[in-house]
XYZ file of C-alpha atoms in Angstrom:
577
model
C 130.442 -91.131 191.815
C 127.356 -89.119 192.086
C 123.565 -89.380 191.013
C 124.229 -86.994 188.205
C 127.091 -89.252 186.802
C 124.762 -92.332 187.005
C 122.163 -90.525 185.085
C 124.668 -89.338 182.553
C 125.671 -93.172 182.015
C 122.242 -94.289 181.860
C 121.334 -91.964 179.155
C 124.532 -93.382 177.413
C 123.442 -97.125 177.772
C 119.854 -96.252 176.536
C 120.991 -95.453 173.358
C 119.921 -98.282 170.515
C 122.193 -101.278 171.276
C 122.999 -100.241 174.778
C 122.244 -102.257 177.813
C 119.233 -100.124 178.729
C 118.231 -99.520 175.124
C 114.362 -99.864 175.721
C 113.834 -102.031 172.774
C 116.195 -104.700 174.411
C 114.599 -104.038 177.878
C 111.041 -104.484 176.208
C 112.355 -107.708 174.714
C 113.456 -109.120 177.848
C 109.923 -108.485 179.250
C 108.400 -110.011 176.635
C 110.622 -113.111 176.705
C 110.420 -112.942 180.649
C 114.081 -113.274 180.662
C 116.450 -111.836 182.898
C 118.016 -108.262 181.763
C 121.785 -109.536 182.180
C 122.969 -106.758 180.088
C 121.505 -103.904 182.094
C 122.578 -105.471 185.388
C 126.054 -106.050 184.216
C 126.479 -102.340 183.023
C 125.301 -101.498 186.786
C 128.182 -103.819 188.107
C 130.711 -102.336 185.864
C 129.739 -98.953 186.794
C 130.137 -99.919 190.846
C 126.696 -99.814 191.855
C 127.240 -103.109 194.463
C 129.586 -100.547 196.269
C 126.493 -98.812 197.235
C 124.998 -101.462 198.653
C 127.567 -101.973 201.362
C 127.963 -99.613 204.328
C 131.419 -97.827 204.733
C 132.301 -99.928 207.654
C 132.375 -103.073 205.840
C 134.319 -101.371 202.761
C 131.426 -100.099 200.641
C 130.688 -96.500 199.808
C 127.069 -96.586 201.365
C 126.944 -93.656 203.926
C 123.773 -91.786 203.507
C 120.336 -93.415 202.593
C 118.974 -90.544 201.007
C 121.852 -90.440 198.499
C 121.355 -94.335 197.924
C 117.644 -93.811 197.287
C 118.577 -91.152 194.573
C 120.623 -93.752 192.673
C 118.136 -96.500 192.650
C 115.483 -94.092 191.634
C 117.341 -93.228 188.543
C 117.517 -96.822 187.714
C 114.012 -97.359 188.473
C 113.104 -94.339 186.256
C 114.557 -96.369 183.415
C 113.190 -99.815 183.880
C 111.672 -101.129 187.326
C 112.485 -104.856 186.595
C 116.153 -103.802 186.445
C 116.189 -101.839 189.460
C 114.051 -104.679 191.295
C 116.287 -107.325 190.058
C 119.808 -105.506 190.951
C 118.395 -103.676 193.900
C 117.550 -106.836 195.760
C 121.142 -107.447 196.551
C 120.753 -104.612 199.190
C 117.666 -106.137 200.739
C 119.180 -109.520 200.911
C 122.087 -108.250 202.725
C 120.630 -105.901 205.165
C 120.212 -108.237 208.016
C 123.867 -108.847 208.012
C 124.523 -105.170 208.057
C 122.282 -104.409 210.997
C 123.871 -107.582 212.743
C 127.097 -105.717 212.532
C 129.663 -107.693 214.465
C 127.282 -110.657 215.416
C 127.619 -112.312 212.159
C 129.455 -112.468 208.630
C 129.238 -109.184 207.651
C 132.533 -108.782 206.426
C 132.651 -111.959 204.658
C 129.379 -111.326 202.612
C 130.488 -107.631 201.820
C 133.432 -109.007 200.070
C 130.737 -111.006 198.072
C 128.878 -108.219 197.349
C 131.649 -105.937 196.260
C 132.831 -108.591 193.747
C 129.167 -108.154 192.391
C 127.366 -111.526 193.594
C 123.684 -111.107 193.910
C 122.217 -111.930 197.268
C 118.559 -113.191 197.959
C 116.443 -112.830 201.115
C 114.321 -115.960 201.858
C 111.661 -114.585 204.254
C 108.415 -116.154 202.983
C 107.050 -119.816 202.562
C 104.293 -121.100 200.329
C 101.886 -121.013 202.923
C 102.869 -118.384 205.315
C 102.575 -115.097 203.488
C 103.696 -112.044 205.501
C 103.017 -114.075 208.794
C 106.967 -114.626 209.645
C 106.014 -116.526 212.680
C 104.209 -119.468 210.456
C 107.827 -120.201 208.802
C 108.409 -123.742 208.877
C 111.873 -123.971 207.208
C 114.004 -125.558 210.164
C 117.549 -125.295 211.050
C 119.052 -128.226 213.591
C 121.981 -128.583 215.102
C 124.808 -130.536 213.207
C 128.036 -130.556 214.723
C 129.164 -127.082 215.104
C 127.084 -126.089 212.301
C 123.396 -126.456 211.091
C 121.263 -128.505 208.793
C 118.599 -126.448 207.086
C 115.217 -128.158 205.554
C 112.092 -126.662 204.074
C 111.347 -124.211 201.521
C 111.453 -120.377 200.788
C 108.968 -119.085 198.142
C 108.601 -116.789 196.436
C 112.017 -114.828 196.521
C 113.773 -112.482 194.401
C 116.951 -113.922 193.012
C 116.640 -117.181 194.535
C 117.594 -119.158 191.583
C 120.305 -116.402 190.374
C 121.653 -115.758 193.764
C 124.221 -117.971 195.223
C 124.011 -116.326 198.465
C 120.601 -116.087 200.583
C 119.891 -114.750 204.039
C 117.024 -116.918 205.400
C 115.137 -116.938 208.175
C 114.732 -120.528 210.020
C 113.024 -121.971 212.840
C 115.391 -123.039 215.499
C 113.183 -123.716 218.379
C 110.167 -126.328 217.407
C 107.778 -124.076 219.212
C 108.603 -121.242 217.098
C 107.704 -118.099 218.881
C 109.154 -114.289 219.065
C 112.455 -116.306 220.192
C 112.446 -119.349 218.044
C 113.772 -117.899 214.844
C 117.406 -117.319 213.733
C 118.756 -115.614 210.173
C 121.428 -117.518 208.477
C 123.572 -116.853 205.320
C 123.881 -119.802 202.913
C 126.204 -120.213 200.004
C 124.446 -122.366 197.968
C 127.976 -123.663 196.190
C 129.242 -124.797 199.640
C 126.589 -126.969 200.219
C 126.512 -130.833 199.252
C 124.963 -131.897 196.004
C 121.166 -132.509 196.150
C 120.761 -130.603 199.275
C 119.489 -127.525 197.817
C 117.057 -127.581 194.872
C 115.809 -124.279 192.919
C 111.930 -124.034 192.492
C 110.847 -122.718 189.357
C 110.674 -119.304 188.248
C 107.088 -118.175 188.654
C 105.408 -116.476 186.013
C 104.359 -112.964 187.208
C 102.220 -110.193 185.689
C 104.688 -107.470 186.065
C 108.534 -107.521 186.360
C 108.580 -110.300 184.076
C 112.252 -110.526 183.627
C 113.038 -110.720 187.516
C 114.187 -114.117 189.024
C 110.986 -114.600 191.167
C 111.715 -118.217 192.322
C 112.166 -120.229 195.099
C 114.655 -122.817 196.680
C 114.276 -125.812 198.607
C 116.556 -127.158 201.215
C 117.203 -131.131 202.152
C 119.271 -131.157 205.105
C 121.674 -128.615 203.706
C 124.692 -127.562 205.715
C 125.242 -124.333 207.031
C 128.463 -123.614 209.045
C 128.664 -122.006 212.265
C 129.824 -118.864 210.935
C 126.786 -118.628 208.608
C 124.742 -117.450 211.745
C 123.650 -113.821 211.333
C 122.834 -111.922 214.572
C 121.937 -114.101 217.784
C 120.765 -117.566 218.062
C 116.862 -116.694 218.465
C 117.209 -113.173 217.507
C 116.081 -113.603 213.943
C 112.513 -112.340 213.986
C 113.791 -109.017 215.771
C 116.724 -108.744 213.225
C 114.365 -109.212 210.408
C 111.770 -106.620 211.736
C 114.459 -104.185 212.113
C 116.353 -104.802 208.644
C 112.680 -104.009 207.177
C 112.319 -100.469 208.756
C 115.469 -99.839 206.289
C 114.366 -101.979 203.244
C 110.862 -100.541 203.372
C 112.622 -96.874 203.164
C 114.596 -98.202 200.201
C 111.755 -99.755 198.395
C 109.784 -96.245 198.163
C 112.574 -95.267 195.700
C 111.179 -97.541 192.980
C 107.991 -95.779 193.285
C 109.541 -92.502 192.811
C 111.463 -93.486 189.658
C 108.047 -95.123 188.271
C 106.545 -91.605 189.058
C 109.308 -89.850 187.063
C 108.974 -91.975 184.020
C 105.350 -91.436 184.211
C 105.584 -87.792 184.396
C 108.158 -87.377 181.494
C 105.830 -89.370 179.256
C 102.758 -87.056 179.998
C 104.694 -84.040 179.647
C 105.729 -85.214 175.982
C 102.019 -86.113 175.370
C 100.664 -82.937 176.605
C 103.199 -81.018 174.079
C 102.160 -83.214 171.380
C 98.622 -83.859 171.511
C 95.728 -81.601 170.070
C 92.009 -81.715 170.577
C 89.327 -79.890 169.200
C 91.507 -77.741 166.967
C 93.646 -77.101 170.146
C 96.373 -78.088 172.666
C 95.471 -80.592 174.730
C 96.828 -78.543 177.826
C 94.442 -75.707 176.908
C 91.660 -77.706 178.439
C 91.266 -76.812 182.000
C 90.392 -80.433 183.117
C 93.529 -81.757 181.531
C 95.743 -79.216 183.371
C 94.034 -79.746 186.687
C 94.749 -83.575 186.279
C 98.437 -83.265 185.338
C 98.495 -81.022 188.189
C 97.280 -83.510 190.745
C 99.539 -86.186 189.227
C 102.725 -83.659 189.907
C 101.350 -82.890 193.431
C 101.409 -86.805 194.380
C 105.067 -86.869 192.972
C 106.039 -83.953 195.276
C 104.233 -85.112 198.110
C 105.997 -88.773 197.718
C 109.128 -87.081 197.517
C 108.506 -85.244 200.808
C 107.824 -88.330 202.834
C 110.596 -90.509 201.094
C 113.424 -87.754 201.735
C 112.216 -87.414 205.441
C 112.047 -91.174 205.996
C 115.712 -91.629 204.644
C 117.171 -88.814 206.762
C 115.042 -90.136 209.908
C 117.170 -93.431 209.435
C 120.233 -91.327 210.409
C 118.921 -88.918 212.847
C 115.797 -90.676 214.807
C 116.372 -94.568 213.992
C 114.535 -95.411 217.042
C 111.424 -93.847 215.361
C 111.721 -96.020 212.248
C 109.546 -98.603 212.884
C 106.505 -95.727 212.386
C 108.334 -93.890 209.738
C 109.240 -96.737 207.408
C 105.630 -98.174 207.829
C 104.032 -94.974 206.806
C 106.644 -94.475 203.743
C 106.041 -97.903 202.797
C 102.205 -97.752 202.897
C 101.783 -94.152 201.626
C 104.258 -93.594 198.721
C 103.582 -96.734 196.460
C 99.863 -95.804 196.974
C 100.120 -92.477 195.883
C 102.343 -92.922 193.099
C 99.748 -95.773 191.815
C 97.457 -93.015 191.938
C 99.661 -90.761 189.909
C 99.789 -93.538 187.260
C 96.006 -94.092 187.006
C 95.777 -90.312 186.501
C 98.559 -90.075 183.821
C 96.956 -93.246 182.220
C 93.628 -91.420 182.145
C 95.366 -88.697 180.149
C 97.222 -90.916 177.804
C 94.013 -92.750 176.958
C 94.774 -95.255 173.991
C 98.331 -94.354 174.091
C 98.821 -95.462 177.475
C 96.933 -99.018 176.856
C 98.499 -99.954 173.435
C 101.791 -101.775 172.744
C 103.866 -100.578 169.907
C 102.755 -97.016 169.818
C 105.877 -94.915 169.222
C 106.938 -93.221 172.739
C 104.097 -94.392 174.845
C 103.943 -98.219 174.464
C 105.859 -98.718 177.562
C 103.363 -97.124 179.605
C 101.184 -99.922 180.405
C 104.433 -102.057 181.220
C 105.275 -99.270 183.678
C 101.941 -99.420 185.366
C 101.903 -103.103 185.429
C 105.473 -103.277 186.690
C 104.667 -100.762 189.616
C 101.767 -102.711 190.986
C 103.994 -105.183 192.572
C 106.062 -102.480 194.572
C 103.277 -102.275 197.229
C 103.689 -105.664 197.900
C 107.242 -105.526 198.671
C 108.642 -105.847 202.225
C 105.155 -106.130 204.022
C 102.099 -105.190 201.880
C 100.420 -101.775 202.427
C 97.708 -103.581 204.168
C 100.399 -105.259 206.562
C 102.381 -101.811 207.168
C 99.096 -100.004 207.719
C 98.231 -102.508 210.275
C 101.411 -102.266 211.907
C 100.861 -98.545 212.114
C 97.183 -98.984 213.051
C 98.448 -101.349 216.198
C 100.469 -98.524 217.743
C 98.217 -95.495 217.063
C 96.957 -95.231 220.686
C 100.875 -94.891 221.781
C 101.300 -91.973 219.179
C 98.158 -90.234 220.163
C 99.206 -86.314 220.419
C 99.266 -85.225 224.287
C 98.903 -88.987 225.545
C 101.603 -88.529 227.945
C 104.802 -86.209 228.424
C 107.394 -87.440 226.617
C 110.902 -85.765 226.002
C 110.955 -84.179 222.790
C 113.414 -85.056 220.078
C 116.938 -83.615 220.798
C 117.042 -82.413 217.154
C 113.795 -80.943 215.301
C 113.123 -82.291 211.711
C 113.798 -78.881 210.219
C 117.338 -79.156 211.152
C 118.237 -82.438 209.946
C 116.351 -81.837 206.793
C 118.729 -78.900 205.710
C 120.340 -79.555 202.630
C 123.714 -78.822 204.478
C 123.074 -80.965 207.053
C 125.795 -83.941 207.198
C 123.708 -86.943 208.582
C 125.427 -88.974 211.247
C 126.286 -92.637 210.399
C 123.330 -95.198 210.291
C 123.535 -96.695 213.834
C 121.641 -99.805 213.383
C 121.768 -100.492 217.287
C 119.350 -97.489 217.775
C 116.689 -99.065 215.694
C 113.528 -100.392 218.106
C 110.635 -102.465 217.721
C 108.431 -99.851 218.938
C 108.913 -96.015 218.390
C 108.856 -93.600 221.557
C 107.787 -90.965 219.293
C 106.931 -89.472 216.097
C 109.175 -86.291 215.705
C 107.879 -85.299 212.592
C 104.497 -84.719 213.454
C 105.300 -83.931 216.517
C 106.957 -80.859 215.059
C 103.746 -79.946 212.964
C 102.466 -77.329 215.876
C 105.641 -75.409 215.801
C 105.958 -75.542 211.986
C 102.481 -74.046 211.730
C 103.216 -71.262 214.542
C 106.428 -70.328 212.253
C 104.372 -70.145 209.248
C 101.914 -67.756 210.732
C 104.386 -65.745 212.099
C 106.175 -64.939 208.670
C 104.983 -62.221 206.414
C 101.438 -62.930 204.892
C 101.125 -59.930 202.868
C 100.913 -61.670 199.537
C 97.744 -63.872 198.964
C 99.816 -67.191 198.339
C 101.444 -66.764 201.800
C 98.301 -66.195 203.640
C 96.801 -69.042 201.525
C 99.705 -71.205 202.347
C 99.408 -70.668 206.244
C 95.799 -71.283 206.039
C 96.235 -74.652 204.510
C 98.974 -75.433 207.337
C 96.357 -74.313 209.932
C 93.630 -76.570 208.167
C 96.204 -79.540 208.356
C 96.982 -78.760 212.256
C 93.120 -78.772 213.129
C 92.690 -82.179 210.993
C 95.549 -83.623 213.055
C 94.086 -82.252 216.393
C 90.773 -84.049 215.293
C 92.391 -87.185 214.632
C 94.039 -86.941 218.148
C 90.512 -86.486 219.562
C 89.462 -89.469 217.714
C 92.175 -91.659 219.143
C 91.399 -90.873 222.868
C 89.093 -94.020 223.090
C 91.166 -96.411 220.939
C 92.899 -99.130 222.915
C 95.933 -101.512 221.764
C 94.385 -104.881 220.702
C 95.820 -107.971 219.475
C 94.974 -109.458 216.428
C 93.819 -108.021 212.821
C 92.870 -104.251 213.256
C 89.382 -103.270 212.689
C 88.341 -101.285 209.521
C 87.950 -98.150 211.861
C 91.507 -98.564 213.047
C 92.875 -98.875 209.403
C 90.931 -95.575 208.377
C 92.626 -93.657 211.395
C 96.304 -95.302 210.314
C 95.346 -93.717 206.676
C 94.481 -90.508 208.321
C 97.952 -90.300 210.306
C 99.666 -91.224 207.288
C 98.219 -87.979 205.398
C 98.878 -85.924 208.366
C 102.519 -86.948 208.793
C 103.150 -86.563 204.856
C 101.655 -82.830 205.273
C 104.259 -82.298 208.222
C 106.963 -83.869 206.104
C 106.157 -81.383 203.124
C 105.839 -78.253 205.781
C 109.344 -79.483 207.440
C 111.150 -79.813 204.256
C 109.894 -76.587 202.613
C 111.019 -74.818 205.944
C 114.456 -76.550 205.965
C 115.484 -75.577 202.502
C 115.137 -72.264 201.271
C 116.059 -73.081 197.834
C 112.930 -74.909 197.415
C 111.250 -71.629 197.728
C 112.465 -70.512 194.232
C 112.161 -71.616 190.660
C 109.085 -72.367 188.797
C 107.580 -75.147 191.231
C 108.851 -72.981 194.481
C 107.591 -69.579 193.600
C 104.804 -68.707 195.905
C 105.104 -72.036 197.561
C 103.356 -73.708 194.959
C 104.657 -77.083 195.254
C 103.999 -76.748 199.043
C 100.351 -75.901 198.495
C 99.976 -78.455 195.931
C 100.953 -80.920 198.694
C 99.073 -79.526 201.524
C 95.907 -79.176 198.961
C 96.352 -82.998 198.129
C 96.887 -83.959 201.972
C 93.766 -81.821 202.996
C 91.713 -83.817 200.165
C 93.087 -87.133 201.458
C 91.790 -85.962 204.879
C 88.290 -85.606 203.635
C 88.345 -81.619 203.552
C 89.573 -80.254 200.355
C 90.469 -76.843 200.124
C 88.193 -74.408 197.533
C 91.642 -73.064 196.054
C 92.909 -76.715 195.158
C 91.688 -76.849 191.513
C 93.633 -73.543 190.697
C 96.810 -74.921 192.613
C 96.533 -78.071 190.536
C 95.850 -75.891 186.952
C 98.866 -73.986 187.634
C 101.019 -77.265 188.571
C 99.839 -78.804 185.494
C 100.204 -75.736 183.347
C 103.989 -75.603 184.544
C 104.623 -79.390 183.609
C 103.269 -78.708 179.987
C 105.008 -75.304 179.221
C 108.459 -75.715 181.046
C 110.163 -78.785 179.237
C 113.465 -77.750 180.651
C 112.920 -78.375 184.247
C 112.890 -81.709 186.086
C 109.497 -82.422 187.731
C 111.123 -82.866 191.545
C 111.544 -80.456 194.122
C 114.677 -82.270 195.318
C 116.570 -83.955 192.360
C 117.959 -81.822 189.737
C 119.057 -84.712 187.527
C 116.024 -86.199 187.102
C 115.067 -86.651 183.156
C 112.020 -85.021 182.130
C 111.040 -86.093 178.785
C 111.214 -89.562 177.119
C 113.094 -89.923 173.800
C 111.217 -90.724 170.693
C 111.801 -94.600 171.201
C 110.341 -94.473 174.775
C 113.660 -94.037 176.481
C 114.633 -91.025 178.409
C 115.977 -88.138 176.483
C 119.937 -88.402 176.176
C 121.406 -84.873 176.855
C 123.231 -83.330 174.245
C 127.283 -83.567 174.166
């Protein structure tokens, strides 16, 4: 099964009375009830198979393909994507642990369609995993768990949970362990659900908690090694953070579909709304954000296979950058929709406010934007260009971003807590040099090369500003966080350049001609770095014009199955038979 096949089924399910009927999903949201029918449809289609790696009997062998599937679901309804996709997040510790845990046992449960929760946070701990107080104490050959995990997605609905527990009274980096708990196998009264929490967004999701009172866990419930829980979780987060950005891409798809329809229908001052230059430029800025988010997400997904030892940096960048970028995109779309993006019950547009509200939770998943950016800020001195001579990556990003490149199976044993290099940004000088060597007889080619050189100059200035920065403990300073944000923008620009260089197909079509989508990405990056190019407005104007005048093409440079226009009832358009 492929992304196109899933999209066809989603279109069918979105018809009136179907499990993805927008009216039914809106009713679930208003009632704060779980979207059972939609999740059951995904189970029947076989989505749980993609949560399980091939080596454990599933169908997941490429992270980029998995992201594309979850993106399609998120484009229909974020709550469903969050509620169903959580099973992958809950299971990932077992996949990363491999033979050191109950991976095969868990795989059988997941393949049978059972949801799995991931219990990391506690009421008083927040993102500080070392503050966890849920304890696991020896009891015969097994363990007793006592304490709370809250808030947890699928905590009540899921019979299975992977939890991080304190196994050494003093805690510390080697004082925590991950356990797999089957609530059905525990004695009555030892596991108690905590009530579902009212939330502003994703109202139908099971955001609740669980409390343990000397709940027994058998010896085979230990995931990974005793005392290795914190390291296991941190490595697992490197994968889940990349998966999470697919939710943002789906939200962006949905928003741009609504905007395209709005631009085709709305008239103002006696003419089409898209005839107004400000409207076209604003729409173009929204499109450029989607393209740049795609470039970062796809590069991160491919990096997981090719350079997993660099994923601590790559995943932090992707998770901090992409949801923030898409949230800005939604704001731009909302500005153009005006009242139609704010009022409920408006035909075709009443769901935008729900979409914007729901997406606000995505930046919080698996470490908030601040947490991920702070982690990046802490290692910036080690990533400074020219800091020390390091062995270059064996294969440059342009090679493993090629469409025909078959990624190697993801090897979790190569994940590291500290990245030895950043291959994507490390390739930037060579990418710019190659662009300079190409024929620049056309004005657009010369403009693209000029934008790339400006990006390289910005990266060099960042390197110079990092010379006096030293690693420090504790929370990073405001100045360090700003440096980290600049690093994210530079990485995003390098990812877009590498993807454009690797995929000749992306040079064609309405978005690719004259390097348009790349120029939009680079203009956006340079604006983010504080040096917006003079030609940016013209590039955004052209992107906005294409959005409103080419209804038949997806607003994507990678995914040709992206539905591009909402149907009259607010769902995505159902293709003709």
